[in-house]
Every structure is written in C-alpha cells, then in structure tokens.
C-alpha cells in the first residue's frame, strides 16, 4: 500500500513538475506566479497528509505485530494417549524428543491424539518428565547429569518399562541412559547370577559350558 | 580363513608369576613431591603375586530390589538386550557368553563385536613391555590401575607361553590389537619367522603371510586399527631398499583384501635413524620419529608421505635425546631433552594442521631428582645425565591428568604432573642385568612398551 501511495505521489509530483515546466516556459506573468503559489501549498499539504497516513499505518502495524508474534509463539500441543486410556498434553518440542512421534507429526498423522499402545500411563508420565527436562535445560550439562542420576534411582520394573518405552518411542538419550544403568548393575556378576537376575534358563550342557569357559579362563577370576 | 584361537587351557605351564621382572606392589605408595623429601626408602612393600588358575570367588553383587525381572523381557527383546550389552566392558561380555545360547550368539556375532569395538572406549592404562634380556620371558607389563594388574598378568603369562622359544623382533599395538614379528629359530639355518596379529582380549591370532624378501628387509611392521573408521586393520611395513640402509619403501597390508600392496612412497633419510618399529597412529596418519631430524608422517588415506616435520627449535644446537614419542588422549606428544640435565622437560603436542609443535605440559624434574637422587648418573666425562626411561605417557582428558610413567633403575613410578604426586607402581628385578648387553640400565627404553586396551575386535 505504501508503494501505491508513493506511486501516486511521484505521479502527482511529476505532474506538478510538468506543470511547473510549462509554467516556466510560458512567459512569466502574474498567472504563473499565482499558479505557482497555489501549487506550492497544495503540494506541501499533500506530502504532509502522505506522511500522516504513513505514520498511522506504521503505528497500527506496530501495534498489531506483538499480537502476531504471540500467536506464532504459542506452542502447539500434542495429545498422547497411553495404553490404559489416559491422555497427556505435551508441547510439540517435548513430544519431538521421540523420533517415532516426530515422524508421525511430520507425516501429518498427528492431528488428533496419538495412541501409544505399549506404554502405560505411569511409564508415559516418567518419559514425559524426562523429555521435558531435557528440552528445558538443554544447555545445562551439569544439571542434566545430576537429573539423570536421580531419575535412574528407580526399581527394576520401572527401569524395564522405561527401556521398552524408550525403545518403542525411539528416544536415544533415554535408551542409552537406561542401558548404561542396567549394564553398570550387571557388569561385575558371574553367569549364574545373570541367569537368576533375568530368569534365564541355562540351555548349555555342562560340557558345552566348560568349553566356553576354557576359551577365556582369565575373565573368570 | 578363521582366526586361530591360541587356547590357553587350564593346565599349568612353565612360567609363573615370579618370573616377571616387573613386580607390581600390592599397595602402591603415593608420595607428594611438594612436601619435604624424606630419606629414600627401600621399605619392603608386599609384592602382588599374580597367580594364574586362581579359584577366586567373584564377590557377591549386592542384592537388588525384591521383584525379579520378567523372564520374557530378555529373551523376547533381543535388540534391547543387544543394546544393553553394548555398554558392557569386553571382560564382562566374554564371561556372559556362557549365560545362555542366545547370549552366546549375540556376543560372538561379528556384527555385534564390530559395533562394540566401535563404541567401547577405555582409558589406556596398561602396557606390554618387551624384555630384551635373554633369560627373562619375552614380555612384561606395566599397569597403572590396581584392578588390572591381575588380569594383565594372566594375559601376559599366556602370551609368553605362546611365544616361548621365540625371539620377538618387534611388537606394535593400536587400539587393542597387537602385531608381533617373532622368529622361532628351529635350527641355525632354518628360521621360522612369523608375523602375527593378535587380540589379547579374545585370545585370537592370525598369521599374516609375508614374502621372504620383505621379511629380510623389514625395518618394522606397524599395525593401524581405528574402529571408528573401519573394522578392518592395516599393517604398514617399512623396508630398506639398499645396503646402506638409508632408503626406504613402504608396503601396506589390508585385512580387507588379505594382500600386501606397494605404495609410491619412498624415503631417504639424512643419516639419522628413524624408529620405524614404533609408529604412532594419530589424526589418520602414522608417525615415526627420529632423534635429530624430525617427524615423518605417512598419510594412510592417500598412501603417501608428508614432508618431514622438524622438531621444535631448542636453544642448543641439536636435540640430545627423545624421551617419549607417542599418542595419548587424542594428541601426539613429543618429549625431548635439549641438554643432559634439563630440569624442566617440555611436553610438545603436534598441531592438527602439522604446522608445528606447541608446548602443552611441563614436567618438573627437579623435585623428582630431590626425591630419587639415584636418577642422576655421572659418566666418566663428568657429564651428568638422567638414568631413566619413559616408556609411556598417559593423558586422561576427562580428568585433566597427564602422567608420565618413568622407569628408574629399580622402580616403576607414575608421576602425576598436575598435583606433583608420584605413585610407586612396581619394582624391577634387575638381577639379570649383569648379563644384559647394555650397562645403561634400566632395561626398557622408548620402543619397548606398547599400550594395551580391551577390545572385542575381530581379526
């Protein structure tokens, strides 16, 4: 619109110039002086009015822009539904920590709520808590480390559920954290303790097991 | 062709722990050099006897919370199980191979082993040390961490048994894989010389075929193994071209192809010996050092040599000696002395663009000398010099520590230069020294130590 005003302005200006030219070319007489004196205030007032219109538009635009900014920054909320029917509203950025959900959003399948069939509400709460913290405090490495350490002080079942959830939802940092925690818990054990821990049946014959032990005896001391 | 498994079995063999010349202390003594020096101690420290075939019980793990994990979890979530296993150290993984057939198939699969060797990083705090004395077993070891001493002892004993009767001509390691050039002399005229690539963690070895001519001309074979780049390893061999031993050519073996190939790289040195038997792998290149001339770099991607990088300039005319040259914690380090009694040793690290060396650390030797006065030896020419060697220099980036490991005549110490403390790690049995050729003990010098890290890499 400004351009339109400017365009009109130049046109009028040109018009005035042409007129001035023609006036100038004519013999200078009273008529010329009269017309010049008339045109001059006319042009001034014209330009002034342009200025006022421009300023008005600028201010109105300025006043409208904060509203525009606010409307674009209000976070988009994503609804997640756990296996037991509970719904959770999370910010899009938090939900995008999960690559699975991220792909769903990008493929535009996430308009209504996203069902997470294999994750219960308890586990989903913890997952959301983790993702939220990691989005909020992204640059605070020390703070995240202590948060992670506290976060992992949970019982076995919750840890397992978290592992499965982070595997399904493809949240790499949570998966790595969980795996590291389990690894640290089991690394000093012997095979019999491992079997007890995970409830695994020993499907080796004693001879087979002895064969394997003989291959690397130095790790069994 | 599958790699061979050396197979140690459970039966006892000839060598026992007592034969090691380097005997680690059970309780290493920590001394702060900043406090006033006490009189030199020869206190009887209990020596850690490294025994094999021990029936030690594994300490019982503390009980976890009550509920037992569902039996289905692990068996039905194989990919999740593999994820967890990737975080375990190699020693635990080898032990867990006997848990169940599923675990065995996961852990021993080449794909898993490659992923694990790419991911697993351990601080290199153990070193194999080549023993040049004929009466001793060929290999010894130094370990900076107490918990590794026993494990290293067992591995080293086993390796010694394997090399029994052989003369180790050269040994080189890179990220956990060893390359050993050994000669089993059958008779005086009949030599069985072999080039082996060995993984001490998994006890697998492979004999690398080599032409007789290459064998005779070989100045040194180095192994390059970078799991972050590829699961294949490369051997680089420097060969002399002429009688005068000042011209060299280089051949490269790739485990991917199983063949040696010639490179266009040729090198002629200006009279100064380059230590081709001990290259340092850093920044994608292999580096060799000479005492006076400089550092030679072999670009592994393009298979060509870079221009020689001159040593850092020193106030005196020439370098006297290279104290240490090697890679640690992501940087290439050079420690040299420019005069025989320099009290402050500068540790240089090479800039990534190869434009020069910068001083990264300074080792204060003065306080060390005050504590160990026997370090300084006066020769007939009234010239004093230091009687020591530095086979290893360990830098831990995470903990911001730099620790040279110094071999004095009878002791192995690690010197933490950031807080000026010395830890006496081990004692050296120098009873065989009178038989050794060199009157300049200690026995192990720059080229004799190779770093050991655990890896599950396939050979």
XYZ file of C-alpha atoms in Angstrom:
680
model
C 0.000 0.000 0.000
C 2.901 2.269 0.742
C 4.133 1.705 -2.744
C 0.790 2.667 -4.086
C 0.921 5.914 -2.129
C 4.437 6.508 -3.289
C 3.426 5.811 -6.839
C 0.624 8.297 -6.654
C 2.987 10.730 -5.022
C 5.516 10.517 -7.811
C 2.827 10.787 -10.408
C 1.485 13.876 -8.826
C 4.954 15.241 -8.377
C 5.734 14.654 -11.990
C 2.541 16.210 -12.908
C 3.469 19.198 -10.844
C 6.900 19.349 -12.371
C 5.491 19.218 -15.826
C 3.166 21.910 -14.937
C 5.995 23.926 -13.465
C 7.914 23.375 -16.602
C 5.133 24.516 -18.730
C 4.630 27.373 -16.403
C 8.234 28.215 -16.636
C 8.192 28.047 -20.315
C 5.384 30.389 -20.517
C 6.061 33.934 -20.183
C 6.393 34.746 -16.617
C 3.397 36.601 -15.677
C 1.029 37.004 -12.900
C -0.874 33.898 -13.801
C 2.311 31.902 -13.448
C 3.036 33.338 -10.094
C -0.496 32.739 -8.960
C -0.499 29.144 -10.085
C 2.877 28.548 -8.515
C 1.756 29.971 -5.224
C -1.321 27.827 -5.311
C 0.517 24.685 -6.203
C 3.128 25.105 -3.563
C 0.887 24.898 -0.514
C -1.090 22.212 -2.246
C 1.935 20.018 -2.687
C 3.079 20.665 0.848
C -0.225 19.667 2.316
C -0.321 16.683 0.053
C 3.028 15.457 1.235
C 2.110 16.141 4.823
C -1.023 14.102 4.528
C 1.011 11.308 2.978
C 3.289 11.449 5.948
C 0.431 11.237 8.376
C -1.131 8.329 6.593
C 2.220 6.551 6.584
C 2.812 7.125 10.252
C -0.656 5.941 11.063
C -0.186 2.747 9.138
C 3.209 2.175 10.756
C 1.847 2.554 14.241
C -1.106 0.327 13.521
C 1.244 -2.285 12.129
C 3.451 -1.976 15.157
C 0.536 -2.405 17.482
C -0.672 -5.402 15.593
C 2.756 -7.122 15.449
C 3.006 -8.147 19.102
C -0.264 -9.938 18.662
C 1.118 -11.613 15.566
C 4.242 -12.715 17.458
C 2.230 -14.047 20.316
C 0.028 -16.039 18.063
C 3.004 -17.703 16.341
C 4.847 -18.471 19.589
C 2.052 -20.163 21.498
C 3.252 -23.762 21.493
C 1.408 -26.374 19.610
C 0.205 -29.070 21.967
C 0.249 -32.727 21.126
C -2.003 -35.226 22.824
C -0.628 -38.625 23.711
C -2.763 -41.498 24.849
C -1.315 -44.279 26.972
C -2.337 -47.927 26.738
C -4.743 -47.572 29.669
C -6.608 -44.723 28.067
C -5.126 -41.760 29.908
C -4.329 -38.702 27.817
C -1.363 -36.382 28.204
C -0.942 -32.974 26.649
C 2.617 -32.061 25.874
C 4.322 -29.330 23.919
C 5.309 -30.272 20.427
C 9.010 -29.725 21.166
C 8.849 -32.158 24.065
C 6.971 -34.748 22.024
C 9.508 -34.435 19.222
C 12.205 -35.886 21.505
C 10.703 -39.169 20.435
C 11.699 -39.932 16.866
C 8.655 -42.141 16.443
C 6.302 -39.294 17.345
C 8.403 -36.846 15.333
C 7.903 -38.893 12.180
C 4.198 -39.136 12.871
C 3.913 -35.378 13.222
C 5.919 -34.801 10.072
C 3.805 -37.270 8.161
C 0.785 -35.370 9.373
C -0.809 -38.279 11.199
C -0.857 -36.444 14.482
C -3.865 -34.233 14.213
C -5.865 -35.853 16.947
C -4.347 -37.702 19.846
C -1.513 -40.164 19.254
C -2.069 -43.597 20.768
C 0.941 -45.210 22.440
C -0.315 -48.756 22.770
C 2.513 -50.457 24.634
C 3.199 -47.803 27.252
C 1.209 -47.441 30.462
C 0.326 -44.088 31.961
C 2.880 -44.433 34.780
C 5.705 -45.037 32.366
C 4.492 -42.367 29.976
C 4.470 -39.866 32.837
C 8.116 -40.618 33.552
C 9.037 -40.455 29.878
C 7.380 -37.076 29.518
C 9.110 -35.852 32.660
C 12.471 -36.860 31.156
C 11.818 -35.288 27.770
C 10.539 -32.080 29.322
C 13.655 -31.662 31.433
C 15.930 -32.359 28.506
C 14.181 -29.813 26.321
C 14.081 -27.133 29.016
C 17.628 -27.444 30.302
C 19.282 -28.334 27.015
C 22.486 -26.388 27.545
C 22.975 -27.123 31.217
C 25.185 -30.205 31.047
C 25.918 -30.443 34.746
C 22.276 -30.043 35.709
C 21.200 -32.707 33.224
C 23.790 -35.136 34.549
C 22.544 -34.849 38.117
C 18.948 -35.049 36.903
C 19.725 -38.243 35.010
C 21.405 -39.771 38.044
C 18.387 -39.027 40.232
C 15.989 -40.110 37.509
C 17.569 -43.558 37.350
C 17.022 -44.244 41.033
C 14.041 -46.415 40.299
C 13.086 -50.034 40.805
C 13.740 -52.744 38.277
C 10.238 -52.961 36.843
C 10.040 -49.238 36.174
C 13.500 -49.348 34.623
C 12.446 -52.132 32.317
C 9.235 -50.403 31.347
C 11.217 -47.252 30.644
C 13.632 -49.177 28.456
C 10.855 -50.728 26.441
C 9.069 -47.393 26.110
C 12.178 -45.513 25.025
C 12.951 -48.277 22.545
C 9.456 -48.107 21.055
C 9.333 -44.320 21.075
C 12.941 -44.140 19.806
C 14.295 -41.679 22.375
C 18.018 -42.280 22.026
C 19.262 -40.419 25.095
C 16.806 -42.130 27.441
C 17.543 -45.516 25.878
C 21.293 -45.011 26.297
C 20.805 -43.866 29.874
C 18.684 -46.886 30.744
C 21.020 -49.340 29.033
C 24.031 -47.842 30.773
C 22.272 -48.168 34.123
C 21.448 -51.829 33.550
C 24.956 -52.511 32.244
C 26.530 -50.946 35.328
C 24.350 -53.118 37.539
C 25.287 -56.392 35.903
C 28.865 -55.990 34.743
C 30.508 -57.487 37.820
C 28.303 -60.562 38.037
C 29.049 -64.125 37.069
C 26.850 -66.027 34.610
C 24.818 -67.818 37.280
C 23.852 -64.522 38.873
C 22.888 -63.156 35.473
C 20.587 -66.097 34.898
C 18.941 -65.548 38.249
C 18.590 -61.843 37.567
C 16.826 -62.224 34.262
C 15.226 -65.570 34.894
C 17.115 -67.180 32.037
C 17.297 -70.916 31.684
C 20.736 -72.382 31.185
C 20.465 -74.284 27.937
C 24.080 -75.427 27.843
C 25.230 -78.855 28.808
C 27.995 -78.821 31.440
C 30.489 -79.852 28.778
C 29.459 -77.043 26.467
C 29.708 -74.540 29.274
C 33.157 -75.799 30.196
C 34.240 -75.407 26.559
C 33.283 -71.767 26.579
C 34.973 -71.160 29.895
C 38.174 -72.690 28.629
C 38.339 -70.250 25.758
C 38.835 -67.292 28.012
C 39.674 -68.506 31.503
C 41.237 -65.252 32.563
C 37.924 -63.425 32.711
C 36.584 -65.826 35.293
C 38.803 -64.810 38.170
C 40.079 -68.258 6.906
C 39.116 -68.123 10.503
C 41.485 -66.689 13.039
C 43.175 -69.184 15.276
C 42.452 -69.362 18.910
C 45.590 -69.856 20.878
C 43.782 -71.650 23.651
C 45.394 -71.399 26.990
C 43.535 -74.191 28.683
C 43.632 -74.633 32.390
C 46.804 -76.594 32.865
C 49.809 -75.003 34.371
C 52.746 -74.152 32.267
C 56.369 -73.317 32.791
C 56.392 -69.656 33.586
C 54.946 -68.435 36.812
C 54.342 -65.012 38.155
C 57.601 -64.815 39.980
C 59.459 -64.788 36.716
C 58.236 -61.384 35.731
C 60.970 -58.839 36.117
C 58.414 -56.120 36.837
C 56.623 -56.912 40.062
C 53.719 -54.701 40.950
C 53.176 -53.590 44.523
C 50.012 -54.698 46.256
C 49.576 -51.273 47.839
C 51.271 -48.697 45.689
C 52.748 -45.876 47.700
C 51.710 -42.356 46.865
C 54.200 -39.634 47.528
C 53.645 -35.960 47.217
C 56.707 -34.217 45.891
C 55.594 -30.914 47.268
C 56.243 -31.976 50.849
C 59.802 -32.115 52.100
C 61.663 -35.097 50.771
C 62.195 -37.971 53.154
C 65.175 -40.201 53.003
C 64.986 -42.659 50.216
C 63.015 -45.671 51.220
C 63.569 -49.247 50.487
C 60.696 -50.349 52.633
C 59.566 -53.831 51.998
C 56.346 -53.399 50.146
C 54.297 -56.551 49.875
C 54.562 -57.617 46.301
C 51.473 -58.553 44.446
C 51.839 -62.097 43.324
C 49.984 -62.515 40.135
C 48.701 -66.023 40.162
C 47.034 -67.858 37.407
C 44.484 -70.603 37.720
C 43.093 -68.993 40.767
C 39.907 -70.288 42.265
C 38.832 -66.864 43.404
C 35.194 -66.288 44.051
C 33.626 -63.333 42.416
C 32.397 -61.010 45.157
C 28.680 -61.381 45.553
C 26.820 -58.476 43.982
C 24.623 -56.517 46.383
C 21.041 -57.666 46.270
C 18.769 -55.631 44.137
C 15.189 -54.899 44.942
C 12.759 -57.707 45.509
C 10.907 -58.258 42.262
C 12.723 -60.346 39.738
C 12.697 -59.205 36.203
C 10.324 -60.920 33.934
C 11.828 -63.909 32.228
C 10.265 -62.806 28.990
C 11.939 -59.444 28.930
C 15.343 -60.503 27.846
C 14.544 -63.495 25.694
C 11.841 -61.712 23.763
C 13.632 -58.401 23.338
C 16.804 -59.382 21.645
C 17.530 -55.984 20.163
C 17.076 -54.324 23.527
C 19.362 -56.917 25.070
C 21.984 -56.215 22.429
C 21.689 -52.513 23.224
C 22.378 -53.188 26.889
C 25.291 -55.500 26.088
C 26.936 -52.788 24.007
C 27.569 -50.845 27.194
C 29.458 -53.633 28.941
C 33.253 -53.902 29.036
C 34.796 -56.740 26.983
C 35.795 -58.713 30.050
C 32.188 -58.948 31.259
C 30.938 -59.826 27.803
C 33.341 -62.726 27.459
C 32.146 -64.018 30.786
C 28.483 -63.696 29.838
C 28.949 -65.809 26.747
C 28.223 -68.807 28.940
C 24.892 -67.496 30.238
C 22.762 -68.996 27.525
C 22.887 -69.874 23.851
C 21.053 -66.698 22.946
C 23.622 -64.583 24.763
C 26.446 -66.535 23.154
C 25.068 -65.991 19.688
C 24.623 -62.264 20.283
C 28.037 -61.658 21.816
C 30.048 -63.750 19.405
C 28.367 -62.456 16.269
C 30.807 -60.411 14.160
C 28.264 -57.615 13.716
C 27.902 -57.143 17.447
C 31.652 -57.314 18.003
C 32.243 -54.668 15.390
C 29.621 -52.358 16.842
C 31.027 -52.877 20.284
C 34.621 -52.192 19.306
C 33.453 -49.031 17.595
C 31.596 -47.863 20.657
C 33.739 -49.031 23.538
C 36.472 -46.717 24.660
C 38.651 -47.389 27.617
C 41.490 -45.349 29.022
C 44.738 -46.995 28.047
C 46.341 -47.680 31.354
C 48.149 -50.945 30.726
C 51.249 -51.592 28.705
C 53.067 -54.641 27.451
C 56.800 -54.254 27.780
C 59.320 -56.087 25.650
C 62.083 -57.659 27.635
C 65.380 -57.738 25.816
C 67.146 -59.831 28.354
C 67.528 -63.389 27.151
C 66.956 -65.027 30.469
C 63.607 -63.450 31.103
C 60.334 -64.248 29.450
C 59.887 -62.044 26.406
C 57.016 -59.948 27.669
C 56.345 -57.994 30.769
C 53.685 -55.490 31.627
C 53.021 -52.268 33.481
C 49.577 -51.416 34.726
C 48.526 -48.080 36.128
C 45.370 -49.397 37.708
C 45.468 -51.864 40.565
C 42.419 -53.754 39.415
C 44.019 -54.528 36.074
C 47.250 -55.965 37.447
C 45.962 -59.477 37.907
C 44.211 -59.601 34.590
C 47.255 -58.264 32.769
C 49.443 -60.805 34.494
C 47.323 -63.669 33.277
C 47.182 -62.382 29.734
C 50.924 -61.689 29.628
C 51.815 -65.109 31.019
C 49.688 -66.748 28.394
C 51.286 -64.708 25.670
C 54.732 -65.597 26.959
C 53.890 -69.260 26.775
C 52.811 -68.868 23.230
C 55.984 -67.033 22.298
C 58.072 -69.466 24.257
C 61.330 -70.126 22.492
C 60.770 -67.314 20.061
C 62.616 -64.072 19.711
C 60.315 -61.118 19.495
C 61.823 -58.815 16.920
C 59.171 -56.177 17.036
C 55.855 -55.550 18.687
C 53.369 -52.826 17.921
C 49.832 -52.154 19.025
C 46.955 -49.923 18.064
C 43.620 -49.694 19.861
C 43.900 -53.122 21.380
C 45.292 -55.201 18.516
C 48.892 -56.370 18.644
C 51.195 -57.000 15.743
C 54.102 -59.259 16.655
C 57.098 -60.047 14.487
C 58.579 -63.139 16.031
C 61.219 -65.598 14.990
C 61.070 -69.175 16.176
C 64.517 -70.367 15.325
C 64.250 -74.023 14.547
C 67.875 -74.506 13.725
C 70.633 -72.099 12.980
C 69.864 -72.058 9.304
C 66.196 -72.672 9.433
C 64.226 -69.784 10.734
C 60.510 -69.858 11.305
C 59.693 -66.213 11.259
C 56.112 -65.201 11.619
C 54.105 -62.052 11.544
C 51.110 -62.318 13.830
C 48.155 -60.104 14.539
C 46.844 -60.900 17.968
C 43.923 -59.701 20.066
C 44.877 -60.245 23.723
C 41.302 -59.789 24.928
C 39.733 -62.533 22.858
C 42.872 -64.641 22.507
C 42.651 -64.859 18.755
C 45.540 -64.623 16.402
C 46.126 -64.689 12.698
C 49.350 -65.321 10.856
C 49.934 -62.803 8.123
C 51.697 -64.142 5.050
C 54.790 -62.296 4.004
C 57.386 -62.641 1.280
C 60.843 -63.716 2.327
C 62.465 -60.662 0.771
C 60.124 -58.363 2.610
C 60.864 -60.235 5.788
C 64.590 -59.680 5.492
C 64.390 -56.058 4.576
C 61.807 -55.137 7.149
C 62.645 -52.290 9.444
C 59.400 -52.551 11.316
C 55.791 -53.516 10.861
C 53.171 -51.295 12.409
C 49.501 -52.031 12.827
C 46.820 -49.433 12.367
C 43.374 -50.182 13.708
C 40.763 -47.484 14.037
C 37.355 -48.924 14.907
C 35.692 -45.559 14.431
C 36.717 -45.610 10.764
C 36.591 -49.261 9.810
C 36.580 -52.696 11.367
C 39.472 -53.727 9.163
C 43.059 -53.226 10.201
C 46.088 -52.216 8.177
C 49.730 -53.187 8.510
C 52.407 -50.797 7.313
C 55.855 -52.170 6.711
C 58.943 -50.048 6.165
C 61.543 -51.863 4.071
C 65.118 -50.960 3.323
C 65.955 -50.607 -0.309
C 69.709 -50.581 -0.348
C 72.678 -51.836 1.592
C 73.421 -48.529 3.258
C 70.051 -48.621 4.921
C 69.201 -45.062 4.176
C 66.497 -45.571 1.597
C 63.138 -46.983 2.441
C 59.988 -48.093 0.700
C 56.643 -48.844 2.261
C 54.144 -51.612 1.706
C 50.682 -51.820 3.115
C 48.641 -54.876 4.043
C 44.895 -54.638 4.383
C 42.894 -57.218 6.273
C 40.012 -56.499 3.950
C 41.841 -57.820 0.910
C 44.377 -60.023 2.660
C 47.124 -58.743 0.359
C 50.235 -56.609 0.549
C 50.400 -53.751 -1.871
C 53.231 -51.443 -2.844
C 52.920 -47.751 -2.313
C 54.593 -44.986 -4.232
C 56.105 -43.643 -1.045
C 59.878 -43.553 -0.919
C 62.023 -42.051 1.754
C 65.676 -41.230 2.020
C 66.943 -40.146 5.349
C 69.802 -37.817 6.024
C 71.809 -40.028 8.265
C 69.538 -40.022 11.244
C 67.798 -43.200 12.284
C 64.056 -43.199 12.238
C 62.289 -45.508 14.651
C 60.145 -47.338 12.134
C 59.405 -50.073 14.591
C 57.386 -47.772 16.755
C 54.956 -45.644 14.817
C 52.286 -43.571 16.470
C 48.828 -43.532 14.949
C 47.225 -40.133 15.226
C 44.894 -37.984 13.140
C 44.553 -40.654 10.493
C 48.281 -40.857 9.841
C 51.145 -42.977 11.060
C 54.081 -41.038 12.505
C 57.691 -42.039 13.002
C 60.276 -40.048 14.857
C 63.988 -39.597 14.623
C 66.169 -38.078 17.261
C 67.544 -35.087 15.384
C 65.798 -34.698 12.074
C 62.130 -34.605 12.758
C 58.889 -36.496 12.388
C 57.853 -38.427 9.308
C 54.150 -38.862 8.607
C 52.557 -41.458 6.416
C 49.161 -40.441 5.118
C 47.138 -43.637 5.229
C 44.254 -42.460 3.096
C 46.412 -41.451 0.164
C 49.300 -43.820 0.884
C 51.973 -41.162 0.621
C 54.489 -39.453 2.852
C 54.182 -35.929 4.045
C 57.173 -33.598 4.334
C 59.227 -34.164 7.438
C 58.117 -32.006 10.321
C 61.146 -30.534 12.059
C 61.439 -30.844 15.790
C 60.639 -27.827 17.934
C 63.564 -25.479 17.972
C 65.686 -25.528 21.078
C 68.213 -23.124 22.493
C 71.074 -25.520 21.927
C 72.140 -26.715 18.535
C 70.599 -30.116 18.424
C 68.355 -32.474 20.297
C 70.118 -34.706 22.709
C 67.528 -37.331 23.114
C 63.912 -38.184 22.574
C 62.397 -39.087 25.857
C 58.986 -40.032 24.609
C 57.047 -40.032 21.376
C 53.523 -41.307 21.102
C 49.826 -40.666 21.082
C 47.611 -40.375 24.114
C 44.198 -38.916 24.763
C 43.783 -37.587 21.238
C 47.087 -35.761 20.877
C 50.535 -36.667 19.607
C 53.220 -35.927 22.177
C 56.944 -35.458 21.945
C 59.158 -35.101 24.970
C 62.757 -34.317 24.321
C 65.728 -33.102 26.217
C 67.913 -30.426 24.757
C 70.633 -30.745 27.307
C 71.593 -33.609 29.511
C 70.430 -32.062 32.726
C 67.332 -30.136 31.822
C 65.236 -29.750 34.933
C 62.072 -28.792 33.205
C 61.031 -31.043 30.394
C 58.716 -29.630 27.844
C 55.956 -31.811 26.509
C 55.101 -30.806 22.968
C 51.950 -31.684 21.142
C 51.617 -31.540 17.370
C 49.141 -29.112 15.866
C 46.410 -30.661 13.824
C 47.457 -28.873 10.664
C 51.030 -30.165 11.036
C 52.424 -26.668 11.121
C 54.436 -27.172 14.255
C 54.676 -28.242 17.853
C 53.230 -26.396 20.830
C 54.170 -26.814 24.456
C 51.309 -28.406 26.297
C 52.789 -29.510 29.598
C 55.954 -29.087 31.580
C 57.386 -31.844 33.665
C 59.179 -30.616 36.718
C 62.061 -32.969 37.179
C 63.858 -31.031 39.881
C 61.626 -32.251 42.681
C 61.788 -35.744 41.262
C 65.557 -35.656 41.423
C 65.452 -34.492 45.018
C 63.369 -37.490 45.919
C 65.230 -40.021 43.816
C 68.814 -38.853 43.786
C 69.985 -42.059 42.141
C 68.359 -40.794 38.992
C 71.340 -38.687 38.139
C 74.380 -40.504 36.940
C 77.762 -39.095 36.342
C 79.731 -40.543 33.495
C 83.450 -40.555 33.053
C 83.386 -37.407 31.038
C 81.972 -35.658 34.091
C 78.785 -35.255 32.198
C 75.738 -35.906 34.259
C 72.642 -37.317 32.730
C 69.405 -38.907 33.799
C 69.319 -42.610 34.201
C 65.787 -43.327 33.315
C 63.390 -44.162 30.551
C 59.869 -43.086 29.870
C 58.068 -45.800 28.010
C 54.607 -44.406 28.499
C 52.896 -41.070 28.806
C 49.232 -41.290 29.632
C 46.906 -38.340 29.260
C 43.402 -38.504 30.601
C 41.408 -35.719 29.003
C 38.375 -36.203 31.203
C 40.210 -35.921 34.473
C 42.749 -33.473 33.082
C 45.679 -35.556 34.155
C 48.964 -36.170 32.439
C 51.054 -38.976 33.807
C 54.419 -39.999 32.521
C 55.431 -43.461 33.606
C 59.080 -43.431 34.454
C 61.359 -46.390 34.758
C 64.164 -45.780 37.161
C 66.838 -48.344 37.692
C 64.806 -50.453 40.096
C 61.380 -48.943 40.189
C 58.457 -48.081 38.025
C 56.738 -44.879 39.032
C 53.916 -42.849 37.629
C 54.235 -39.134 38.068
C 51.101 -37.046 38.122
C 52.376 -33.690 36.983
C 49.257 -31.724 37.782
C 49.374 -32.314 41.512
C 53.006 -33.364 41.741
C 52.432 -36.786 43.240
C 54.345 -39.910 42.487
C 52.898 -43.368 42.753
C 55.355 -46.195 43.035
C 53.814 -48.887 40.929
C 56.280 -51.709 40.790
C 59.731 -52.979 41.436
C 62.106 -54.112 38.738
C 64.094 -57.214 39.317
C 67.450 -56.291 37.963
C 69.232 -59.433 38.945
C 69.709 -60.357 35.328
C 71.195 -57.052 34.447
C 74.770 -58.159 34.539
C 74.011 -60.431 31.629
C 72.432 -57.674 29.626
C 74.472 -56.039 26.936
C 73.703 -52.560 27.888
C 75.327 -51.248 31.016
C 72.868 -48.479 30.904
C 70.032 -49.886 32.872
C 67.056 -49.538 33.238
C 66.297 -52.071 30.650
C 63.271 -50.844 28.804
C 63.541 -47.921 26.534
C 61.392 -45.847 24.257
C 60.447 -48.541 21.819
C 59.799 -51.294 24.236
C 56.344 -50.520 25.567
C 53.077 -50.905 23.701
C 49.739 -49.882 25.027
C 47.019 -52.395 25.696
C 43.302 -51.693 25.653
C 40.476 -54.182 25.696
C 38.606 -54.700 22.504
C 36.356 -57.342 21.029
C 37.500 -56.604 17.517
C 37.523 -59.460 15.068
C 40.818 -60.313 13.460
